Amino acid sequence: MLPPEPTPLLTICAALNRNREERHERLVHDYFADNCVYQPSDFKIRFLLRKNVFQRIANAIESRYEYFQMRYDARGKRGFTGLQKCAAAIKLMAMGESPDSIDDYMRMLERTARESLYNLARGVIETFGDKYLRKHSMNDMQRLYVAHEERHGFLGMLGSIDCTKWIWRNCVVTWKGQYTSGHLG
């Protein structure tokens, strides 16, 4: 008796209907429609970005890069929209999730989510880099110092990750070794 003939890969892939159109409609209905389900404050919590900034990035990237434009594959199936790819990529960056987690909401494969993240990062650098990713001028640094002081009450903390640039009574550096037994240094 002969073993059963293997199922062609195309048949397996075709059986999995990811329903990209419905997922796009759901994304629009949840976040971008006039009477959307979630408010802008919810959007900012989920994407760590204001909705208008997200839309500006997504529109600029979609108009500039073919990868983010909705296309059809060789079978005539609709691909993901630029909005879906940007939402997936920014969600990955914002929440530090794995690319596989995007499948739950977007029905997007891990590989597509990873490619979207990579292409979005490159696109943002190329599109917005000259204006927003430039080296700080002295004027920029002064404004950052003032803003930081107003919010946190510390002077001169730009670029300081630890407390080495601020003298205070309970600085972490003075605590060094306080909780060690001494036999290991």
Steps between C-alpha positions, in 0.01 A plus 500: 500500500636838400515788752255782438621768265617815684270800491646783293614799705279736300193304606596529868559876474182556305297320768603756763283803437650788696223735383722805465214717377296437815804568718560829321136598553529407867812713543332798336180449702694465828734797463450717190128527418292806593324310776788266584487253786813627676574861590829680418614444859455124449696523175787673680504231770506216246748652254692745726441760232235762435256401227572805283876426512433138407284609206764744382766228507275240334389737221856614424638146499214360292533768235878460476559123520345229285527247785235694696261534207223242483572244228364171376700178498541255210175327597309827484462516877512841662804572714522704818440873477761755597290584804510139618876470446572830676272411790669162540850648486430783742324262739810279497726795574272658758417195705810290440288206397615209286409511131288187551265690735373714210319196360231522769360837394627554145518139383848582375776242478809550713715550190274775363493675839881486519538630142254780578703600804825500307358695205323751724817570698699556182220708350469725804874562502504581128180708507528688828867464589619838374246686710449289812803272526768765473764599753376745764592866465585710806152656481340152499706396800407812696130437434539137609678606821222746583223250420669228709552735793136612492371145493746322731666776703855400402747728325748380239389139473499472120673178400552378855370151565623478858545758774867575437429853379288597801623522857245389754507337839362157398667457163505139378879518454541547876293186557741289295583182688255570782307176440793265440639263760857611436652159430452543123599865486 
